[in-house]
Amino acid sequence: MPVSPSAVRTSGAPGPAPRRLFREPSATASAVLLVTGFVLLSLNTRVAFGQLGPLAPVAGFGTGAVTLLGLLPPLCMGAFAPVVPLVRRRLGEERGLFAASVLLLAGAVVRMLGMPGLLVGTALVGVATAVVNVLIPVFVRSRFAPRRAGVMMGVYALSMGTGSAIVAALMVPVWRAAGHAWEPAIGVAVIPAALAALGIAPQLRYGKRDVKPERVRVRVRLLLGGGKGLGGGRGLGGDRGLAWSLIVFFGLQTLLFYTTLAWLPAILVASGVAEGTAGTMQSLFIVGVAVGGFLTPVLAAARTDQRPHLLVVLLVCASGYAGLLAAPAAAPALWSFVLGAGLGGGQAVSGVLYVKRGRDHDHVAALSTAAQTGGYLLAAAGPVAAAALHTATGGWTVPLLILTGVLLPSAAASMRAGHDRPARD
């Protein structure tokens, strides 16, 4: 798997020749370490967020706690995404990802310390995940050949879903084995967090690539607001439309994802599904996230126009929500998997859109930062709004109808981000 020539790092002096992985023994070892670290980090990225759904019905978490724990991840990721360009400038992609993995490990440990620790640790994990979310598309663009971008973003999503599904499936059994204590179950997340830090550590030997201090920050400002900027202002109007398209599409998809992740077990329990079974369905939902998250980027990256793939993803989501509305207890496994596949595809394909629409590393970083800042802040409203609607209406029908309706503006927003548009002076 060759890395692209853009992977060469410079610091004022001529850099080394482009690395070509799998061409010689030392290159093969480097490739194995690179891919292994990438997978281990990816496996850990959503583990903490998938633990709460299966535990909430059996551990006695109140509505307020579930709502707050569902709100914290997207809120922290959106609030701290704008800081990531500074992290990238100071540390580079590899060292930034390693620092994030250490913070993820610290958050996983803190989450075991009772309810206050669970809240603080979840916030720490959210901050660390903000760094990973923004840097991964840039890392893929710089360390892997362009033709591998879709596959690697698919591997990223597949690994995220697999790690989260495995840990989510362990929650209720570990809770039972621990005498109905939820802290040991939450502590399971420490294992993948430690493996992620160890896996990405070998990449510290790569020095950071030069990033002009203001370049990404200025590009983000131009994407969102306008004015004359980099490159003499060429294509900035198109860039602004692209940025807002990505923000709205990613934001609405993320709102749907985190709302469903937080409340799916409760929805199923309210429809008559047993609590333990509802936890298993949460794991199956995450398996669907992994499958959809792998297939969608791989298929979408092979084409220059991703709009058909985006529409298929949204139709799959609509099918899952329709099943939960019509007959949630009749086929909960089917609805959970289908909904997971659709939402996982919607989440993962956004990374492909950053890489495909970005003109260079800084542009990819700017698109990723802008979309994830606005998108996660928008998404943070989802779990809270769903809880409020459930309380107000006494059921889950109205929240599910509104979640289904959100797919329409998501489809409209995706059309600009889903294809290349010729630059105009």
CSV table of C-alpha atoms in Angstrom, one decimal:
chain,number,residue,atom,x,y,z
A,1,MET,CA,0.0,0.0,0.0
A,2,PRO,CA,2.0,3.0,-1.2
A,3,VAL,CA,1.9,6.3,0.5
A,4,SER,CA,1.4,9.3,-1.6
A,5,PRO,CA,4.4,11.6,-2.4
A,6,SER,CA,2.7,14.3,-0.3
A,7,ALA,CA,3.6,12.2,2.7
A,8,VAL,CA,7.1,13.7,2.6
A,9,ARG,CA,7.8,15.9,5.6
A,10,THR,CA,9.8,19.1,5.4
A,11,SER,CA,11.2,21.5,7.9
A,12,GLY,CA,13.1,24.0,5.7
A,13,ALA,CA,15.6,21.4,4.4
A,14,PRO,CA,14.9,19.0,1.5
A,15,GLY,CA,12.8,16.1,2.7
A,16,PRO,CA,13.5,12.4,2.2
A,17,ALA,CA,12.5,10.7,-0.9
A,18,PRO,CA,8.8,9.6,-1.0
A,19,ARG,CA,8.2,6.4,1.0
A,20,ARG,CA,6.8,3.5,-1.0
A,21,LEU,CA,5.4,0.9,1.4
A,22,PHE,CA,5.6,-2.8,0.6
A,23,ARG,CA,8.5,-2.4,-1.8
A,24,GLU,CA,11.2,-3.6,0.6
A,25,PRO,CA,11.4,-5.3,4.0
A,26,SER,CA,11.8,-2.0,6.0
A,27,ALA,CA,9.0,-0.4,4.0
A,28,THR,CA,6.8,-3.5,4.7
A,29,ALA,CA,7.4,-3.1,8.4
A,30,SER,CA,6.6,0.6,8.3
A,31,ALA,CA,3.4,-0.2,6.4
A,32,VAL,CA,2.3,-2.8,9.0
A,33,LEU,CA,2.9,-0.4,11.8
A,34,LEU,CA,1.1,2.3,10.0
A,35,VAL,CA,-2.0,0.3,9.2
A,36,THR,CA,-2.0,-1.5,12.6
A,37,GLY,CA,-1.8,1.9,14.5
A,38,PHE,CA,-4.5,3.3,12.3
A,39,VAL,CA,-6.9,0.4,12.9
A,40,LEU,CA,-6.2,0.3,16.7
A,41,LEU,CA,-6.9,4.0,17.0
A,42,SER,CA,-10.0,3.7,14.9
A,43,LEU,CA,-11.3,0.8,17.0
A,44,ASN,CA,-11.2,3.0,20.1
A,45,THR,CA,-12.7,6.2,18.7
A,46,ARG,CA,-16.4,5.5,19.5
A,47,VAL,CA,-16.2,2.9,22.2
A,48,ALA,CA,-17.1,5.2,25.1
A,49,PHE,CA,-20.1,6.5,23.3
A,50,GLY,CA,-21.6,3.1,22.6
A,51,GLN,CA,-21.4,1.9,26.2
A,52,LEU,CA,-24.2,4.0,27.6
A,53,GLY,CA,-27.2,2.8,25.6
A,54,PRO,CA,-27.0,-0.9,26.7
A,55,LEU,CA,-26.2,0.1,30.3
A,56,ALA,CA,-28.9,2.8,30.8
A,57,PRO,CA,-32.0,0.5,31.0
A,58,VAL,CA,-30.3,-2.0,33.4
A,59,ALA,CA,-28.1,0.3,35.5
A,60,GLY,CA,-30.9,2.7,36.4
A,61,PHE,CA,-29.6,5.8,34.7
A,62,GLY,CA,-32.2,8.5,34.9
A,63,THR,CA,-33.5,10.5,31.9
A,64,GLY,CA,-31.5,13.5,32.9
A,65,ALA,CA,-28.2,11.5,33.1
A,66,VAL,CA,-28.8,9.8,29.7
A,67,THR,CA,-29.7,13.1,28.1
A,68,LEU,CA,-26.6,14.8,29.5
A,69,LEU,CA,-24.3,11.9,28.6
A,70,GLY,CA,-25.8,11.9,25.1
A,71,LEU,CA,-25.3,15.7,24.8
A,72,LEU,CA,-21.7,15.9,26.0
A,73,PRO,CA,-19.9,14.0,23.1
A,74,PRO,CA,-21.3,16.1,20.1
A,75,LEU,CA,-21.1,19.3,22.2
A,76,CYS,CA,-17.4,18.7,23.1
A,77,MET,CA,-16.5,17.6,19.6
A,78,GLY,CA,-18.1,20.7,18.1
A,79,ALA,CA,-16.7,23.1,20.6
A,80,PHE,CA,-13.1,21.8,20.3
A,81,ALA,CA,-12.9,21.1,16.6
A,82,PRO,CA,-11.8,24.7,15.9
A,83,VAL,CA,-8.8,24.2,18.2
A,84,VAL,CA,-7.5,21.2,16.2
A,85,PRO,CA,-5.8,23.3,13.5
A,86,LEU,CA,-3.6,24.7,16.3
A,87,VAL,CA,-2.9,21.2,17.5
A,88,ARG,CA,-2.0,20.2,13.9
A,89,ARG,CA,0.3,23.2,13.6
A,90,ARG,CA,2.1,22.6,16.8
A,91,LEU,CA,2.3,18.8,16.7
A,92,GLY,CA,1.5,17.5,13.2
A,93,GLU,CA,-1.0,14.8,12.4
A,94,GLU,CA,0.9,11.9,13.9
A,95,ARG,CA,1.8,13.5,17.2
A,96,GLY,CA,-1.6,15.1,17.4
A,97,LEU,CA,-3.3,11.7,17.0
A,98,PHE,CA,-1.0,10.2,19.7
A,99,ALA,CA,-1.8,13.0,22.1
A,100,ALA,CA,-5.5,12.5,21.4
A,101,SER,CA,-5.1,8.7,22.1
A,102,VAL,CA,-3.5,9.5,25.5
A,103,LEU,CA,-6.4,11.8,26.4
A,104,LEU,CA,-8.9,9.1,25.3
A,105,LEU,CA,-7.1,6.7,27.7
A,106,ALA,CA,-7.3,9.2,30.6
A,107,GLY,CA,-10.9,9.8,29.9
A,108,ALA,CA,-11.7,6.1,29.9
A,109,VAL,CA,-10.1,5.8,33.3
A,110,VAL,CA,-11.8,8.8,34.8
A,111,ARG,CA,-15.2,7.5,33.6
A,112,MET,CA,-15.0,4.6,36.1
A,113,LEU,CA,-15.1,7.1,39.1
A,114,GLY,CA,-18.8,7.2,39.8
A,115,MET,CA,-21.3,9.5,38.0
A,116,PRO,CA,-19.2,12.7,38.4
A,117,GLY,CA,-16.3,10.8,36.8
A,118,LEU,CA,-18.5,9.4,34.1
A,119,LEU,CA,-19.5,13.0,33.1
A,120,VAL,CA,-16.0,14.4,33.3
A,121,GLY,CA,-14.5,11.4,31.5
A,122,THR,CA,-17.0,11.5,28.8
A,123,ALA,CA,-16.2,15.2,28.2
A,124,LEU,CA,-12.5,14.4,28.0
A,125,VAL,CA,-13.2,11.6,25.5
A,126,GLY,CA,-15.3,14.0,23.5
A,127,VAL,CA,-12.4,16.5,23.3
A,128,ALA,CA,-9.9,13.8,22.3
A,129,THR,CA,-12.4,12.5,19.7
A,130,ALA,CA,-12.6,16.1,18.2
A,131,VAL,CA,-8.9,15.9,17.5
A,132,VAL,CA,-9.1,12.5,15.9
A,133,ASN,CA,-12.2,13.4,13.8
A,134,VAL,CA,-10.5,16.4,12.2
A,135,LEU,CA,-7.0,14.9,11.8
A,136,ILE,CA,-8.0,11.5,10.3
A,137,PRO,CA,-9.0,12.8,6.9
A,138,VAL,CA,-5.8,14.8,6.7
A,139,PHE,CA,-3.7,11.8,7.9
A,140,VAL,CA,-5.3,9.6,5.2
A,141,ARG,CA,-4.7,12.2,2.5
A,142,SER,CA,-1.0,12.6,3.5
A,143,ARG,CA,0.0,9.1,4.4
A,144,PHE,CA,-1.9,6.9,1.9
A,145,ALA,CA,-2.0,7.0,-1.9
A,146,PRO,CA,-5.1,8.9,-3.3
A,147,ARG,CA,-6.6,5.7,-4.7
A,148,ARG,CA,-6.6,4.2,-1.2
A,149,ALA,CA,-8.5,7.1,0.4
A,150,GLY,CA,-11.9,5.5,0.2
A,151,VAL,CA,-10.7,2.2,1.4
A,152,MET,CA,-8.9,3.7,4.4
A,153,MET,CA,-11.9,5.9,5.4
A,154,GLY,CA,-14.0,2.7,5.1
A,155,VAL,CA,-11.5,0.9,7.3
A,156,TYR,CA,-11.7,3.8,9.8
A,157,ALA,CA,-15.5,3.5,10.0
A,158,LEU,CA,-15.5,-0.3,10.0
A,159,SER,CA,-13.0,-0.3,12.9
A,160,MET,CA,-14.9,2.3,14.8
A,161,GLY,CA,-18.1,0.3,14.5
A,162,THR,CA,-16.5,-3.0,15.3
A,163,GLY,CA,-14.8,-1.7,18.4
A,164,SER,CA,-17.9,0.0,19.7
A,165,ALA,CA,-20.1,-3.1,18.9
A,166,ILE,CA,-17.8,-5.5,20.7
A,167,VAL,CA,-17.7,-3.3,23.8
A,168,ALA,CA,-21.4,-2.6,23.8
A,169,ALA,CA,-22.1,-6.3,23.6
A,170,LEU,CA,-20.0,-6.8,26.8
A,171,MET,CA,-21.8,-4.2,28.9
A,172,VAL,CA,-24.7,-6.1,30.3
A,173,PRO,CA,-22.7,-9.4,30.8
A,174,VAL,CA,-20.0,-7.5,32.6
A,175,TRP,CA,-22.5,-5.5,34.6
A,176,ARG,CA,-24.1,-8.8,35.8
A,177,ALA,CA,-20.8,-10.4,36.5
A,178,ALA,CA,-19.8,-7.4,38.6
A,179,GLY,CA,-22.8,-7.7,40.8
A,180,HIS,CA,-24.9,-5.1,39.0
A,181,ALA,CA,-22.2,-2.4,39.3
A,182,TRP,CA,-21.8,-0.3,36.1
A,183,GLU,CA,-18.3,1.1,36.8
A,184,PRO,CA,-16.5,-2.2,35.9
A,185,ALA,CA,-18.5,-2.4,32.7
A,186,ILE,CA,-17.6,1.2,31.8
A,187,GLY,CA,-13.9,0.3,32.6
A,188,VAL,CA,-13.9,-2.2,29.7
A,189,ALA,CA,-13.1,0.8,27.5
A,190,VAL,CA,-9.7,1.2,29.1
A,191,ILE,CA,-8.4,-1.8,27.2
A,192,PRO,CA,-9.0,-0.5,23.6
A,193,ALA,CA,-7.9,3.0,24.7
A,194,ALA,CA,-4.5,1.6,25.9
A,195,LEU,CA,-4.1,-0.4,22.7
A,196,ALA,CA,-4.8,2.7,20.6
A,197,ALA,CA,-2.1,4.7,22.3
A,198,LEU,CA,0.4,1.9,21.9
A,199,GLY,CA,-0.6,1.3,18.3
A,200,ILE,CA,-0.2,4.9,17.1
A,201,ALA,CA,3.0,5.5,19.2
A,202,PRO,CA,5.4,4.2,16.4
A,203,GLN,CA,4.2,7.1,14.2
A,204,LEU,CA,5.9,9.6,16.5
A,205,ARG,CA,9.1,9.1,14.6
A,206,TYR,CA,7.6,11.1,11.7
A,207,GLY,CA,8.2,14.8,12.2
A,208,LYS,CA,5.4,17.3,11.6
A,209,ARG,CA,4.9,18.7,8.2
A,210,ASP,CA,5.3,22.5,7.9
A,211,VAL,CA,1.9,24.2,8.2
A,212,LYS,CA,1.8,27.9,7.8
A,213,PRO,CA,0.5,29.4,11.1
A,214,GLU,CA,-2.6,31.2,9.7
A,215,ARG,CA,-3.4,29.1,6.7
A,216,VAL,CA,-6.0,26.6,7.9
A,217,ARG,CA,-7.6,29.2,10.3
A,218,VAL,CA,-7.9,31.7,7.5
A,219,ARG,CA,-9.4,29.1,5.2
A,220,VAL,CA,-11.9,28.1,7.8
A,221,ARG,CA,-13.0,31.8,8.2
A,222,LEU,CA,-13.2,32.3,4.5
A,223,LEU,CA,-15.2,29.1,4.0
A,224,LEU,CA,-17.8,30.3,6.5
A,225,GLY,CA,-17.8,34.1,6.1
A,226,GLY,CA,-16.2,35.3,2.9
A,227,GLY,CA,-13.9,38.1,2.1
A,228,LYS,CA,-10.7,38.1,0.1
A,229,GLY,CA,-8.2,35.4,1.1
A,230,LEU,CA,-5.9,32.7,0.0
A,231,GLY,CA,-5.3,32.3,-3.6
A,232,GLY,CA,-6.6,35.7,-4.5
A,233,GLY,CA,-10.2,34.7,-3.6
A,234,ARG,CA,-10.5,32.2,-6.5
A,235,GLY,CA,-13.5,29.9,-6.0
A,236,LEU,CA,-14.3,31.2,-2.5
A,237,GLY,CA,-18.0,31.5,-3.2
A,238,GLY,CA,-18.1,27.9,-4.3
A,239,ASP,CA,-16.1,27.0,-1.2
A,240,ARG,CA,-18.6,28.7,1.0
A,241,GLY,CA,-21.5,26.8,-0.5
A,242,LEU,CA,-19.5,23.6,-0.2
A,243,ALA,CA,-18.6,24.3,3.5
A,244,TRP,CA,-22.2,25.0,4.4
A,245,SER,CA,-23.4,22.0,2.5
A,246,LEU,CA,-21.0,19.8,4.5
A,247,ILE,CA,-21.9,21.4,7.8
A,248,VAL,CA,-25.7,20.8,7.3
A,249,PHE,CA,-25.4,17.3,5.9
A,250,PHE,CA,-22.8,16.2,8.4
A,251,GLY,CA,-24.6,18.0,11.3
A,252,LEU,CA,-28.0,16.4,10.5
A,253,GLN,CA,-26.6,13.0,10.0
A,254,THR,CA,-24.7,13.3,13.3
A,255,LEU,CA,-27.8,14.5,15.1
A,256,LEU,CA,-29.6,11.4,13.9
A,257,PHE,CA,-26.7,9.2,14.9
A,258,TYR,CA,-26.2,10.4,18.4
A,259,THR,CA,-29.9,10.7,19.1
A,260,THR,CA,-30.5,7.1,18.0
A,261,LEU,CA,-27.4,5.9,19.8
A,262,ALA,CA,-28.6,7.5,23.1
A,263,TRP,CA,-32.3,6.4,22.9
A,264,LEU,CA,-32.6,3.3,20.8
A,265,PRO,CA,-32.7,0.9,23.8
A,266,ALA,CA,-35.3,3.0,25.5
A,267,ILE,CA,-37.4,3.1,22.3
A,268,LEU,CA,-37.3,-0.7,22.1
A,269,VAL,CA,-38.0,-1.2,25.8
A,270,ALA,CA,-41.0,1.1,25.5
A,271,SER,CA,-42.3,-1.0,22.7
A,272,GLY,CA,-42.2,-4.2,24.8
A,273,VAL,CA,-38.7,-5.5,24.0
A,274,ALA,CA,-36.9,-7.0,27.1
A,275,GLU,CA,-34.1,-4.8,28.6
A,276,GLY,CA,-31.4,-7.3,27.9
A,277,THR,CA,-32.6,-7.8,24.3
A,278,ALA,CA,-32.7,-4.0,23.8
A,279,GLY,CA,-29.0,-3.9,24.8
A,280,THR,CA,-28.2,-6.6,22.3
A,281,MET,CA,-30.1,-4.6,19.6
A,282,GLN,CA,-27.9,-1.6,20.4
A,283,SER,CA,-24.8,-3.8,19.7
A,284,LEU,CA,-26.5,-4.9,16.4
A,285,PHE,CA,-27.2,-1.3,15.6
A,286,ILE,CA,-23.5,-0.6,16.0
A,287,VAL,CA,-22.6,-3.6,13.8
A,288,GLY,CA,-24.8,-2.0,11.1
A,289,VAL,CA,-22.9,1.2,11.6
A,290,ALA,CA,-19.6,-0.7,11.0
A,291,VAL,CA,-20.9,-2.4,7.8
A,292,GLY,CA,-22.5,0.8,6.3
A,293,GLY,CA,-19.5,2.8,7.5
A,294,PHE,CA,-17.1,0.5,5.5
A,295,LEU,CA,-19.1,-0.1,2.3
A,296,THR,CA,-20.3,3.5,1.7
A,297,PRO,CA,-16.9,5.2,1.6
A,298,VAL,CA,-15.3,2.4,-0.5
A,299,LEU,CA,-18.1,2.6,-3.1
A,300,ALA,CA,-18.4,6.4,-3.0
A,301,ALA,CA,-14.7,7.1,-3.3
A,302,ALA,CA,-14.5,5.2,-6.6
A,303,ARG,CA,-16.6,7.8,-8.3
A,304,THR,CA,-16.4,11.5,-8.9
A,305,ASP,CA,-20.1,12.1,-8.1
A,306,GLN,CA,-21.2,10.8,-4.7
A,307,ARG,CA,-24.8,12.1,-4.8
A,308,PRO,CA,-26.3,8.7,-5.7
A,309,HIS,CA,-24.6,7.1,-2.7
A,310,LEU,CA,-25.8,9.9,-0.4
A,311,LEU,CA,-29.4,9.4,-1.5
A,312,VAL,CA,-29.2,5.6,-1.0
A,313,VAL,CA,-27.8,6.1,2.5
A,314,LEU,CA,-30.7,8.4,3.3
A,315,LEU,CA,-33.2,5.9,2.0
A,316,VAL,CA,-31.7,3.2,4.1
A,317,CYS,CA,-32.0,5.4,7.2
A,318,ALA,CA,-35.7,6.1,6.3
A,319,SER,CA,-36.4,2.4,6.1
A,320,GLY,CA,-34.9,1.8,9.5
A,321,TYR,CA,-37.0,4.6,11.1
A,322,ALA,CA,-40.1,3.4,9.3
A,323,GLY,CA,-39.7,0.0,10.8
A,324,LEU,CA,-39.3,1.4,14.3
A,325,LEU,CA,-42.5,3.4,13.8
A,326,ALA,CA,-44.6,0.7,12.3
A,327,ALA,CA,-43.6,-2.5,14.2
A,328,PRO,CA,-40.6,-1.9,16.6
A,329,ALA,CA,-41.1,-5.1,18.5
A,330,ALA,CA,-41.8,-7.3,15.5
A,331,ALA,CA,-38.3,-7.2,14.0
A,332,PRO,CA,-36.1,-5.1,16.3
A,333,ALA,CA,-32.9,-6.8,15.0
A,334,LEU,CA,-33.7,-5.9,11.4
A,335,TRP,CA,-34.6,-2.3,12.1
A,336,SER,CA,-31.6,-1.8,14.4
A,337,PHE,CA,-29.2,-3.2,11.8
A,338,VAL,CA,-30.7,-1.3,8.8
A,339,LEU,CA,-30.8,2.0,10.7
A,340,GLY,CA,-27.2,1.5,11.8
A,341,ALA,CA,-26.1,0.7,8.3
A,342,GLY,CA,-27.7,3.9,7.0
A,343,LEU,CA,-26.5,6.2,9.8
A,344,GLY,CA,-23.0,4.6,9.7
A,345,GLY,CA,-22.8,5.2,6.0
A,346,GLY,CA,-23.9,8.9,6.4
A,347,GLN,CA,-21.3,9.5,9.1
A,348,ALA,CA,-18.4,7.8,7.2
A,349,VAL,CA,-19.0,9.2,3.7
A,350,SER,CA,-18.4,12.7,5.1
A,351,GLY,CA,-14.7,11.9,5.4
A,352,VAL,CA,-14.6,10.9,1.8
A,353,LEU,CA,-16.3,14.2,0.9
A,354,TYR,CA,-13.6,16.2,2.7
A,355,VAL,CA,-10.8,14.3,0.9
A,356,LYS,CA,-12.5,14.4,-2.5
A,357,ARG,CA,-13.5,18.1,-2.4
A,358,GLY,CA,-10.3,19.3,-0.7
A,359,ARG,CA,-7.6,20.7,-3.1
A,360,ASP,CA,-4.7,20.1,-0.7
A,361,HIS,CA,-4.0,19.1,2.9
A,362,ASP,CA,-4.8,22.5,4.3
A,363,HIS,CA,-8.1,22.7,2.4
A,364,VAL,CA,-9.0,19.2,3.6
A,365,ALA,CA,-8.2,20.3,7.2
A,366,ALA,CA,-10.3,23.5,6.8
A,367,LEU,CA,-13.3,21.6,5.4
A,368,SER,CA,-13.1,19.0,8.1
A,369,THR,CA,-12.8,21.6,10.8
A,370,ALA,CA,-15.6,23.8,9.5
A,371,ALA,CA,-18.0,20.8,9.0
A,372,GLN,CA,-17.3,19.2,12.3
A,373,THR,CA,-17.5,22.4,14.3
A,374,GLY,CA,-20.9,23.4,13.0
A,375,GLY,CA,-22.1,19.8,12.5
A,376,TYR,CA,-21.4,18.6,16.0
A,377,LEU,CA,-22.8,21.7,17.6
A,378,LEU,CA,-26.0,21.2,15.6
A,379,ALA,CA,-26.0,17.5,16.5
A,380,ALA,CA,-25.8,18.3,20.2
A,381,ALA,CA,-29.4,19.4,20.2
A,382,GLY,CA,-30.6,15.9,19.1
A,383,PRO,CA,-30.6,13.9,22.3
A,384,VAL,CA,-32.0,16.8,24.3
A,385,ALA,CA,-34.8,17.5,21.9
A,386,ALA,CA,-35.7,13.8,21.6
A,387,ALA,CA,-36.0,13.6,25.5
A,388,ALA,CA,-38.1,16.8,25.6
A,389,LEU,CA,-40.4,15.5,22.9
A,390,HIS,CA,-40.8,12.1,24.6
A,391,THR,CA,-41.7,13.8,27.9
A,392,ALA,CA,-44.1,16.1,26.3
A,393,THR,CA,-45.9,13.5,24.2
A,394,GLY,CA,-45.6,10.5,26.5
A,395,GLY,CA,-44.1,8.3,23.8
A,396,TRP,CA,-41.6,7.9,21.0
A,397,THR,CA,-43.8,8.2,17.9
A,398,VAL,CA,-43.4,12.0,17.6
A,399,PRO,CA,-39.6,12.0,18.1
A,400,LEU,CA,-39.2,9.2,15.5
A,401,LEU,CA,-41.4,11.0,13.0
A,402,ILE,CA,-39.3,14.2,13.4
A,403,LEU,CA,-36.1,12.2,13.1
A,404,THR,CA,-37.4,10.7,9.9
A,405,GLY,CA,-38.4,14.2,8.6
A,406,VAL,CA,-34.8,15.4,9.2
A,407,LEU,CA,-33.7,13.2,6.3
A,408,LEU,CA,-35.3,15.6,3.8
A,409,PRO,CA,-33.2,18.6,4.6
A,410,SER,CA,-30.2,16.3,4.9
A,411,ALA,CA,-30.8,15.1,1.3
A,412,ALA,CA,-31.1,18.7,0.0
A,413,ALA,CA,-27.9,19.8,1.8
A,414,SER,CA,-25.9,16.8,0.5
A,415,MET,CA,-26.3,17.7,-3.2
A,416,ARG,CA,-23.6,20.4,-3.3
A,417,ALA,CA,-21.1,18.5,-1.2
A,418,GLY,CA,-21.7,15.3,-3.3
A,419,HIS,CA,-19.9,16.4,-6.5
A,420,ASP,CA,-17.1,18.5,-7.9
A,421,ARG,CA,-18.0,21.9,-9.3
A,422,PRO,CA,-15.7,23.7,-11.8
A,423,ALA,CA,-13.9,26.6,-10.1
A,424,ARG,CA,-15.0,30.0,-11.3
A,425,ASP,CA,-12.9,33.1,-11.1
